[in-house]
CSV table of C-alpha atoms in Angstrom, one decimal:
chain,number,residue,atom,x,y,z
X,4,MET,CA,-2.4,9.6,-27.6
X,5,GLY,CA,-3.5,10.6,-24.1
X,6,ASP,CA,-5.4,14.1,-25.4
X,7,PHE,CA,-7.5,11.3,-27.7
X,8,MET,CA,-8.4,9.4,-25.0
X,9,ARG,CA,-9.0,12.3,-22.9
X,10,GLN,CA,-11.7,13.1,-24.8
X,11,TYR,CA,-14.1,10.0,-23.9
X,12,TRP,CA,-15.8,9.6,-20.6
X,13,MET,CA,-13.9,6.0,-19.3
X,14,PRO,CA,-14.9,3.4,-17.0
X,15,ALA,CA,-13.3,4.2,-13.6
X,16,ILE,CA,-13.9,1.8,-11.0
X,17,GLN,CA,-16.7,-0.5,-10.0
X,18,SER,CA,-19.1,0.7,-7.7
X,19,LYS,CA,-19.2,-2.1,-5.1
X,20,GLU,CA,-15.9,-1.0,-4.1
X,21,LEU,CA,-16.5,2.6,-3.0
X,22,GLU,CA,-18.5,2.7,0.6
X,23,ALA,CA,-19.8,6.2,1.6
X,24,ASP,CA,-17.2,7.2,4.3
X,25,GLY,CA,-15.1,4.1,3.4
X,26,ASP,CA,-11.4,3.8,2.5
X,27,PRO,CA,-10.4,5.8,-0.4
X,28,VAL,CA,-9.3,3.1,-3.5
X,29,ARG,CA,-5.7,4.0,-5.2
X,30,ILE,CA,-6.6,3.8,-9.0
X,31,MET,CA,-4.4,5.1,-12.2
X,32,LEU,CA,-5.5,5.8,-15.6
X,33,LEU,CA,-3.6,7.6,-18.1
X,34,CYS,CA,-0.4,7.4,-16.2
X,35,GLU,CA,-2.2,9.9,-13.5
X,36,LYS,CA,-2.3,8.5,-10.1
X,37,LEU,CA,-5.6,9.0,-8.5
X,38,ILE,CA,-7.7,8.4,-5.5
X,39,ALA,CA,-11.6,7.7,-5.5
X,40,PHE,CA,-13.9,7.6,-2.5
X,41,ARG,CA,-16.9,8.2,-2.0
X,42,ASP,CA,-18.1,10.8,0.7
X,43,SER,CA,-21.4,10.8,3.0
X,44,GLN,CA,-23.6,11.4,0.7
X,45,GLY,CA,-22.4,8.7,-1.2
X,46,ARG,CA,-20.8,11.1,-4.0
X,47,VAL,CA,-18.2,9.9,-5.6
X,48,GLY,CA,-14.8,12.0,-6.2
X,49,ILE,CA,-11.6,10.9,-8.2
X,50,LEU,CA,-8.5,13.3,-7.5
X,51,ASP,CA,-4.8,13.8,-7.7
X,52,GLN,CA,-3.5,11.7,-5.4
X,53,ARG,CA,-1.2,14.8,-4.0
X,54,CYS,CA,-2.7,16.7,-1.5
X,55,PRO,CA,-1.7,20.3,-3.3
X,56,HIS,CA,-0.9,21.8,0.0
X,57,ARG,CA,2.4,19.6,0.1
X,58,CYS,CA,1.9,17.3,-1.8
X,59,ALA,CA,1.2,14.1,0.9
X,60,SER,CA,-0.9,11.2,-0.3
X,61,LEU,CA,-4.7,11.7,-0.4
X,62,PHE,CA,-4.9,8.0,-0.1
X,63,LEU,CA,-3.7,7.9,3.6
X,64,GLY,CA,-6.5,10.5,4.6
X,65,ARG,CA,-9.4,10.6,6.5
X,66,ASN,CA,-13.2,9.7,4.4
X,67,GLU,CA,-15.1,12.3,6.7
X,68,ASP,CA,-17.7,14.4,6.4
X,69,ASN,CA,-18.3,14.9,3.0
X,70,GLY,CA,-14.6,15.4,2.2
X,71,ILE,CA,-11.1,13.6,2.1
X,72,ARG,CA,-9.0,14.9,5.1
X,73,CYS,CA,-4.9,15.3,4.5
X,74,VAL,CA,-3.3,13.6,7.5
X,75,TYR,CA,-0.3,16.0,7.1
X,76,HIS,CA,-2.0,19.3,8.1
X,77,GLY,CA,-5.8,18.3,8.3
X,78,TRP,CA,-6.5,20.2,5.1
X,79,LYS,CA,-10.1,18.8,3.6
X,80,PHE,CA,-11.4,18.8,0.3
X,81,ASP,CA,-14.7,17.7,-1.2
X,82,VAL,CA,-16.0,15.4,-4.3
X,83,GLU,CA,-14.7,18.3,-6.8
X,84,GLY,CA,-11.8,19.2,-5.8
X,85,ASN,CA,-12.6,22.3,-3.3
X,86,CYS,CA,-10.8,22.8,-0.1
X,87,LEU,CA,-13.0,23.3,2.8
X,88,GLU,CA,-11.0,23.4,5.4
X,89,MET,CA,-7.2,24.5,6.2
X,90,PRO,CA,-7.3,23.7,10.3
X,91,ASN,CA,-3.2,24.6,10.5
X,92,VAL,CA,-3.5,28.2,9.2
X,93,PRO,CA,-4.5,30.7,11.3
X,94,VAL,CA,-7.8,32.0,10.8
X,95,ASP,CA,-7.1,35.1,9.5
X,96,PHE,CA,-4.9,34.2,7.2
X,97,ARG,CA,-7.0,31.1,5.9
X,98,PHE,CA,-7.6,30.8,1.9
X,99,GLU,CA,-9.6,27.9,1.2
X,100,PRO,CA,-11.2,29.6,-1.8
X,101,ARG,CA,-7.8,29.9,-3.7
X,102,VAL,CA,-6.5,26.1,-3.5
X,103,LYS,CA,-8.2,23.4,-4.9
X,104,ALA,CA,-7.4,20.0,-5.7
X,105,GLU,CA,-7.3,18.6,-8.8
X,106,ALA,CA,-11.0,16.6,-9.6
X,107,TYR,CA,-12.5,14.9,-13.0
X,108,LYS,CA,-16.0,15.2,-13.2
X,109,THR,CA,-17.5,11.5,-12.2
X,110,HIS,CA,-21.0,9.5,-13.3
X,111,GLU,CA,-22.3,6.9,-12.1
X,112,ALA,CA,-24.7,4.6,-13.5
X,113,ASN,CA,-25.2,0.8,-13.6
X,114,GLY,CA,-22.8,-0.5,-11.4
X,115,ILE,CA,-19.9,1.6,-12.9
X,116,VAL,CA,-17.9,5.1,-11.9
X,117,TRP,CA,-17.5,6.8,-15.3
X,118,VAL,CA,-14.8,9.4,-15.3
X,119,TYR,CA,-14.2,12.3,-17.9
X,120,MET,CA,-10.4,13.4,-17.7
X,121,GLY,CA,-10.9,16.2,-20.7
X,122,PRO,CA,-10.4,19.5,-21.0
X,123,ASN,CA,-13.9,20.3,-20.5
X,124,GLN,CA,-14.8,20.0,-17.0
X,125,ASP,CA,-17.5,22.5,-17.1
X,126,ALA,CA,-19.1,21.2,-20.3
X,127,PRO,CA,-18.1,17.4,-20.6
X,128,PRO,CA,-19.7,15.5,-23.7
X,129,PRO,CA,-22.7,12.7,-23.1
X,130,LEU,CA,-21.7,9.6,-21.8
X,131,PRO,CA,-21.3,6.8,-24.8
X,132,LEU,CA,-24.7,4.6,-25.3
X,133,ILE,CA,-23.0,1.6,-25.6
X,134,GLU,CA,-25.9,-0.8,-25.1
X,135,ALA,CA,-24.5,-3.7,-22.3
X,136,ALA,CA,-23.2,-0.6,-20.0
X,137,MET,CA,-26.6,0.8,-19.8
X,138,ALA,CA,-28.0,-2.0,-18.6
X,139,GLU,CA,-29.4,-2.1,-15.0
X,140,ASP,CA,-29.2,-5.5,-14.1
X,141,ALA,CA,-25.4,-6.4,-16.4
X,142,GLU,CA,-23.0,-8.2,-15.3
X,143,ILE,CA,-19.5,-6.9,-14.4
X,144,TRP,CA,-16.3,-7.7,-13.3
X,145,CYS,CA,-12.5,-6.2,-14.0
X,146,LEU,CA,-9.3,-7.9,-14.2
X,147,MET,CA,-5.8,-5.8,-14.7
X,148,ARG,CA,-3.4,-7.1,-17.6
X,149,ASP,CA,-0.2,-6.6,-17.6
X,150,CYS,CA,0.4,-5.1,-20.7
X,151,ASN,CA,-0.8,-2.1,-23.1
X,152,TRP,CA,-4.5,-1.2,-23.8
X,153,MET,CA,-4.2,-2.0,-27.5
X,154,GLN,CA,-2.5,-4.9,-26.9
X,155,ALA,CA,-4.8,-6.5,-25.0
X,156,LEU,CA,-7.8,-5.2,-26.9
X,157,GLU,CA,-6.3,-6.7,-30.5
X,158,GLY,CA,-6.7,-10.1,-28.8
X,159,ASP,CA,-10.2,-9.5,-28.7
X,160,ILE,CA,-10.8,-8.6,-32.5
X,161,ASP,CA,-8.4,-11.6,-33.6
X,162,THR,CA,-11.0,-14.2,-34.5
X,163,SER,CA,-8.9,-16.9,-36.0
X,164,HIS,CA,-6.9,-17.4,-32.6
X,165,VAL,CA,-10.1,-19.6,-31.0
X,166,GLY,CA,-10.2,-22.4,-33.1
X,167,PHE,CA,-6.5,-22.9,-31.6
X,168,LEU,CA,-5.4,-21.4,-28.3
X,169,HIS,CA,-9.4,-21.7,-26.9
X,170,VAL,CA,-10.8,-24.7,-28.3
X,171,GLY,CA,-7.8,-26.5,-30.0
X,172,SER,CA,-8.3,-29.6,-28.7
X,173,LEU,CA,-12.3,-30.1,-29.1
X,174,GLU,CA,-14.1,-32.2,-32.0
X,175,LEU,CA,-17.5,-31.5,-33.8
X,176,ASP,CA,-19.0,-34.5,-31.5
X,177,ASP,CA,-18.2,-32.7,-28.3
X,178,LEU,CA,-20.5,-30.0,-28.7
X,179,ASP,CA,-24.1,-30.0,-29.1
X,180,ASP,CA,-25.4,-29.6,-32.5
X,181,ASP,CA,-26.5,-25.9,-31.8
X,182,HIS,CA,-23.5,-25.0,-29.7
X,183,PRO,CA,-22.0,-21.3,-31.1
X,184,MET,CA,-18.6,-22.9,-30.8
X,185,ARG,CA,-19.1,-25.2,-33.3
X,186,PRO,CA,-18.8,-23.6,-37.0
X,187,THR,CA,-15.6,-22.5,-35.0
X,188,ILE,CA,-14.4,-26.0,-34.9
X,189,LEU,CA,-15.6,-27.3,-38.2
X,190,ASN,CA,-13.1,-24.4,-40.2
X,191,ARG,CA,-10.4,-23.4,-38.0
X,192,ALA,CA,-9.4,-21.0,-41.0
X,193,PRO,CA,-12.5,-18.6,-41.3
X,194,GLU,CA,-12.4,-16.0,-44.3
X,195,TYR,CA,-13.0,-12.2,-43.2
X,196,LYS,CA,-15.2,-9.0,-43.6
X,197,VAL,CA,-14.0,-6.1,-42.9
X,198,GLN,CA,-15.2,-2.5,-42.7
X,199,PRO,CA,-15.2,0.6,-40.8
X,200,SER,CA,-18.6,2.0,-38.7
X,201,ASP,CA,-19.5,5.0,-37.5
X,202,TRP,CA,-18.4,3.7,-34.0
X,203,GLY,CA,-15.0,2.0,-35.4
X,204,VAL,CA,-14.5,-0.7,-37.4
X,205,MET,CA,-16.4,-4.1,-37.4
X,206,TYR,CA,-15.4,-7.4,-38.7
X,207,GLY,CA,-17.5,-10.5,-39.9
X,208,GLY,CA,-15.6,-13.6,-39.6
X,209,TYR,CA,-17.6,-16.4,-41.7
X,210,ARG,CA,-17.8,-20.3,-42.2
X,211,GLU,CA,-20.4,-22.2,-43.9
X,212,ASN,CA,-22.2,-24.1,-41.3
X,213,ASP,CA,-22.8,-28.0,-42.0
X,214,ASP,CA,-26.8,-27.0,-42.4
X,215,GLY,CA,-25.6,-24.9,-45.3
X,216,GLN,CA,-26.2,-21.4,-43.7
X,217,MET,CA,-23.3,-19.2,-43.8
X,218,SER,CA,-22.2,-18.8,-39.9
X,219,TRP,CA,-21.3,-15.1,-39.1
X,220,ARG,CA,-18.6,-14.1,-36.1
X,221,VAL,CA,-19.5,-10.2,-35.9
X,222,ALA,CA,-17.4,-8.2,-33.3
X,223,HIS,CA,-16.6,-4.3,-33.2
X,224,TYR,CA,-13.8,-2.5,-32.2
X,225,MET,CA,-15.4,1.0,-30.6
X,226,PHE,CA,-13.7,4.1,-30.1
X,227,PRO,CA,-11.2,4.7,-28.0
X,228,PHE,CA,-10.6,1.0,-26.5
X,229,TRP,CA,-14.2,-0.8,-26.4
X,230,THR,CA,-14.7,-4.0,-27.7
X,231,GLN,CA,-17.7,-6.3,-28.5
X,232,THR,CA,-16.5,-9.7,-29.2
X,233,PRO,CA,-18.7,-12.4,-31.3
X,234,ASN,CA,-18.5,-15.2,-28.6
X,235,ASN,CA,-22.3,-14.7,-27.4
X,236,ARG,CA,-25.7,-15.6,-29.3
X,237,PHE,CA,-26.0,-12.3,-31.7
X,238,HIS,CA,-29.6,-11.8,-30.6
X,239,SER,CA,-29.8,-12.2,-27.0
X,240,ARG,CA,-26.9,-10.8,-25.0
X,241,ALA,CA,-24.8,-7.8,-25.2
X,242,ILE,CA,-21.3,-7.2,-24.5
X,243,ALA,CA,-19.1,-4.4,-23.8
X,244,ARG,CA,-15.0,-4.8,-23.0
X,245,ALA,CA,-12.6,-1.8,-22.4
X,246,TRP,CA,-9.5,-2.3,-22.2
X,247,VAL,CA,-8.5,1.5,-20.2
X,248,PRO,CA,-5.4,2.2,-20.3
X,249,ILE,CA,-3.8,2.6,-17.1
X,250,ASP,CA,-0.1,3.1,-18.0
X,251,ASP,CA,2.1,2.4,-21.2
X,252,GLU,CA,2.3,-1.5,-20.0
X,253,HIS,CA,-1.0,-1.6,-17.6
X,254,SER,CA,-4.8,-1.9,-18.7
X,255,MET,CA,-8.2,-2.5,-16.7
X,256,LEU,CA,-10.2,-4.8,-18.5
X,257,PHE,CA,-14.1,-3.8,-17.5
X,258,ASP,CA,-16.1,-6.9,-18.8
X,259,ILE,CA,-20.2,-5.8,-18.9
X,260,THR,CA,-22.9,-8.3,-20.5
X,261,CYS,CA,-26.6,-8.6,-20.2
X,262,GLY,CA,-29.4,-10.2,-21.7
X,263,SER,CA,-31.9,-13.2,-21.5
X,264,ASP,CA,-30.0,-16.3,-22.1
X,265,GLU,CA,-27.9,-18.0,-19.3
X,266,GLY,CA,-24.5,-16.1,-20.6
X,267,ASN,CA,-21.2,-16.0,-22.5
X,268,PRO,CA,-20.9,-19.6,-23.9
X,269,ALA,CA,-17.5,-18.9,-23.7
X,270,TYR,CA,-17.4,-18.9,-19.9
X,271,LYS,CA,-21.0,-20.8,-19.3
X,272,SER,CA,-20.9,-23.2,-22.3
X,273,ARG,CA,-20.4,-27.3,-21.4
X,274,ARG,CA,-19.4,-30.2,-23.7
X,275,LYS,CA,-22.1,-32.6,-24.8
X,276,THR,CA,-21.2,-35.1,-21.3
X,277,GLY,CA,-22.2,-31.9,-19.2
X,278,GLU,CA,-18.6,-30.4,-18.5
X,279,LEU,CA,-18.0,-26.9,-18.5
X,280,LEU,CA,-15.4,-26.1,-21.5
X,281,PHE,CA,-13.4,-23.8,-19.3
X,282,GLU,CA,-12.6,-23.6,-15.4
X,283,LYS,CA,-13.0,-20.6,-13.7
X,284,PHE,CA,-10.1,-18.1,-12.9
X,285,ASP,CA,-9.1,-17.1,-9.4
X,286,TYR,CA,-8.7,-13.7,-8.3
X,287,ALA,CA,-5.6,-12.8,-5.7
X,288,PRO,CA,-6.7,-10.8,-2.9
X,289,ASN,CA,-7.3,-7.1,-3.5
X,290,GLY,CA,-4.4,-5.1,-2.3
X,291,THR,CA,-3.7,-1.2,-2.1
X,292,GLY,CA,-1.4,-0.5,-4.4
X,293,PHE,CA,-2.5,1.3,-8.1
X,294,TYR,CA,-1.8,-2.7,-10.2
X,295,ASP,CA,-3.0,-4.3,-7.2
X,296,ARG,CA,-6.8,-4.4,-7.8
X,297,TRP,CA,-8.8,-7.3,-10.1
X,298,ARG,CA,-5.4,-9.5,-10.0
X,299,CYS,CA,-5.3,-13.0,-11.0
X,300,VAL,CA,-3.5,-15.8,-8.9
X,301,ASP,CA,-2.0,-17.2,-12.3
X,302,ASP,CA,0.1,-15.0,-13.9
X,303,VAL,CA,3.8,-14.9,-15.4
X,304,HIS,CA,5.4,-16.0,-12.0
X,305,ASN,CA,3.9,-19.7,-12.3
X,306,ASP,CA,3.7,-19.4,-16.3
X,307,TRP,CA,-0.7,-18.5,-16.3
X,308,GLY,CA,-0.5,-22.0,-14.2
X,309,ILE,CA,-0.1,-24.0,-17.5
X,310,ASP,CA,0.3,-27.5,-17.1
X,311,ARG,CA,2.0,-29.6,-19.3
X,312,GLU,CA,0.7,-32.7,-19.1
X,313,SER,CA,-2.9,-31.6,-20.1
X,314,GLN,CA,-1.1,-30.1,-23.1
X,315,ARG,CA,0.3,-33.5,-24.3
X,316,ASP,CA,-2.8,-35.3,-23.8
X,317,GLY,CA,-5.4,-33.4,-25.5
X,318,THR,CA,-7.0,-32.4,-22.0
X,319,GLN,CA,-6.2,-28.5,-23.3
X,320,TYR,CA,-4.2,-27.8,-26.0
X,321,THR,CA,-2.7,-25.0,-24.4
X,322,GLY,CA,-2.0,-26.8,-21.0
X,323,ILE,CA,-4.3,-23.7,-19.7
X,324,ALA,CA,-8.4,-24.2,-18.4
X,325,ASN,CA,-9.5,-20.8,-18.6
X,326,ILE,CA,-10.3,-19.0,-21.4
X,327,THR,CA,-9.4,-15.5,-19.6
X,328,MET,CA,-5.9,-16.8,-18.6
X,329,GLN,CA,-5.5,-18.3,-22.1
X,330,ASP,CA,-6.1,-14.7,-23.5
X,331,GLN,CA,-4.3,-13.6,-20.6
X,332,ALA,CA,-0.8,-15.6,-21.1
X,333,VAL,CA,-0.4,-14.8,-24.6
X,334,THR,CA,-0.6,-11.3,-24.5
X,335,GLU,CA,1.0,-10.9,-21.5
X,336,SER,CA,4.2,-13.1,-22.8
X,337,MET,CA,4.3,-10.3,-25.2
X,338,GLY,CA,6.0,-7.8,-23.0
X,339,GLY,CA,5.0,-4.4,-21.8
X,340,ILE,CA,4.4,-3.1,-25.5
X,341,THR,CA,4.6,-5.4,-28.4
X,342,ASP,CA,7.5,-4.5,-31.1
X,343,HIS,CA,4.9,-4.2,-34.3
X,344,GLY,CA,8.4,-4.1,-36.4
X,345,PHE,CA,9.0,-7.7,-35.0
X,346,GLU,CA,5.3,-8.8,-36.7
X,347,HIS,CA,4.8,-10.6,-39.9
X,348,LEU,CA,1.1,-10.2,-40.4
X,349,ALA,CA,-1.2,-12.5,-42.5
X,350,PRO,CA,-4.6,-11.9,-44.5
X,351,SER,CA,-6.4,-13.4,-40.8
X,352,ASP,CA,-5.3,-10.4,-39.0
X,353,ALA,CA,-6.9,-7.4,-40.9
X,354,MET,CA,-9.2,-6.3,-38.2
X,355,VAL,CA,-6.1,-5.8,-36.1
X,356,ALA,CA,-4.1,-4.0,-39.0
X,357,ARG,CA,-7.4,-1.7,-40.2
X,358,THR,CA,-8.6,-1.1,-36.2
X,359,ARG,CA,-4.5,0.5,-35.4
X,360,ARG,CA,-4.8,2.3,-38.6
X,361,ARG,CA,-8.2,4.0,-37.5
X,362,VAL,CA,-7.4,4.7,-34.0
X,363,LEU,CA,-4.0,6.5,-35.5
X,364,THR,CA,-5.6,8.1,-38.1
X,365,ALA,CA,-8.5,9.9,-35.3
X,366,ALA,CA,-5.8,10.6,-33.2
X,367,ARG,CA,-3.5,12.3,-35.7
X,368,ALA,CA,-6.6,14.4,-37.1
X,369,LEU,CA,-7.3,15.7,-33.2
X,370,ARG,CA,-3.4,16.8,-32.7
X,371,GLU,CA,-3.7,18.1,-36.2
X,372,GLU,CA,-6.4,19.4,-37.0
X,373,GLY,CA,-8.6,19.6,-33.6
X,374,THR,CA,-11.0,17.1,-35.3
X,375,VAL,CA,-13.3,15.9,-32.4
X,376,PRO,CA,-12.8,12.2,-32.5
X,377,PRO,CA,-15.6,9.9,-33.6
X,378,GLY,CA,-18.7,9.1,-30.9
X,379,VAL,CA,-17.9,12.0,-28.8
X,380,SER,CA,-20.5,14.5,-29.9
X,381,ASP,CA,-22.8,11.5,-31.6
X,382,PRO,CA,-22.5,9.0,-28.5
X,383,GLU,CA,-25.8,7.9,-29.7
X,384,VAL,CA,-23.8,5.5,-32.9
X,385,PHE,CA,-22.4,2.9,-30.4
X,386,TYR,CA,-26.2,1.7,-29.8
X,387,ARG,CA,-26.0,0.3,-33.4
X,388,ALA,CA,-23.0,-2.0,-32.6
X,389,ARG,CA,-24.0,-5.4,-31.5
X,390,ALA,CA,-21.3,-8.8,-31.5
X,391,GLY,CA,-22.3,-12.6,-31.6
X,392,SER,CA,-22.7,-15.2,-33.3
X,393,PHE,CA,-25.7,-16.0,-36.1
X,394,LEU,CA,-26.6,-18.3,-39.3
X,395,HIS,CA,-28.0,-16.6,-42.2
X,396,ASN,CA,-28.4,-17.1,-45.9
X,397,PRO,CA,-25.5,-17.7,-47.7
X,398,ASP,CA,-26.2,-15.2,-50.4
X,399,ASP,CA,-26.5,-11.6,-48.2
X,400,SER,CA,-23.0,-9.4,-47.8
X,401,LEU,CA,-21.8,-8.6,-44.0
X,402,ASP,CA,-23.9,-5.2,-44.1
X,403,GLU,CA,-27.3,-7.2,-45.2
X,404,ALA,CA,-26.3,-10.0,-42.8
X,405,TYR,CA,-25.6,-7.7,-39.9
X,406,ARG,CA,-28.9,-5.5,-40.5
X,407,ALA,CA,-31.0,-8.4,-40.8
X,408,ALA,CA,-29.7,-10.0,-37.4
X,409,LEU,CA,-29.5,-6.5,-35.6
X,410,SER,CA,-33.4,-5.8,-36.6
X,411,GLU,CA,-34.3,-9.1,-34.7
X,412,ALA,CA,-32.1,-8.5,-32.0
X,413,GLU,CA,-33.3,-8.1,-27.8
X,414,ARG,CA,-32.5,-4.6,-27.7
X,415,TYR,CA,-31.3,-3.6,-23.7
X,416,GLY,CA,-30.9,-0.1,-22.0
X,417,SER,CA,-31.6,3.5,-23.1
X,418,LYS,CA,-31.3,5.1,-26.3
X,419,THR,CA,-31.7,8.4,-24.5
X,420,PRO,CA,-27.9,10.1,-23.8
X,421,GLU,CA,-27.4,10.5,-20.5
X,422,PRO,CA,-27.0,14.1,-19.4
X,423,ALA,CA,-23.2,15.1,-18.3
X,424,GLU,CA,-23.5,16.4,-14.8
């Protein structure tokens, strides 16, 4: 699976986390311990944390004069891993050109530093044309989740949990007539259409609305670890969520949204009374360890802030007041990696099952036949994905309804692939 992931560009860190000549940041990707730093000219480097001299951590290094200098013996490396200086070696014996720190190709755009960890460092593929990530004014936030990336991702593509985990305590009278969550409350057991797509897998959960139209909640899995969730208004907002593998039992969420409306109804919408549907969650202070960035105050140690009284009195179905923490609690409670042999999947889990199969098929095709995974050499396929809720006439298929909605949607970003640097 690691080789499969390495075929793609991945979000590594937010731009705002790195200052020119500022502190390096420890990051872990695909089980590799790395450092990220921004040099004097503003360029970003992502390097193996080990100095290639004696393996001391470059996190302890001095970020100065366009390079990171190891404090052990003073060896200095630029953002491409080139050794610039080895001052502890006599001049006549220096061999800087023959030493290089392991460095990966980076690209910075719209608030995100991307990294390519694949084999073709001299000729990386183009960046994926993921709509929300292409918007200059995108809203971005991150969150550490203490479980496997696929386990975390599956919560995004399981729409039937919304009627219970997130809005189980709500009734129709609690929401305005045009609220996008209303159809979910009207029918908490939606029917599904699931189909493969060029970018991964698409599903449409459908329920008849109280005005006779069909309410669609369309979402996507996109290779290799992206989702688009259906909580937005389809026509006016774009979303992309990357579940970036840190190691087998930890992942980092990059949530990226853009659009012309007030924002994701799952986070910002209100009841008729004006009260927010969900409270905000609080971050713990960032630390410097590999697992210490973008963590929540609430976690397994306080049962994710559960309030049993609000669970009993009907204020919150879960007793957890924030929608993100509701997802965090159930996915982390499964353990670092779920034992799928213990599961009993239902028809409402069709999207989860199809996505697992799609990922495994693509990974095996790469390993056994050398087949380039979808979206690597054709990044424009991702631009054809848009998620959200919308109403449509009940006679059309998912594909017909989706194409009609997409043709009317506001689009963001550019469809021209970013050149590989």
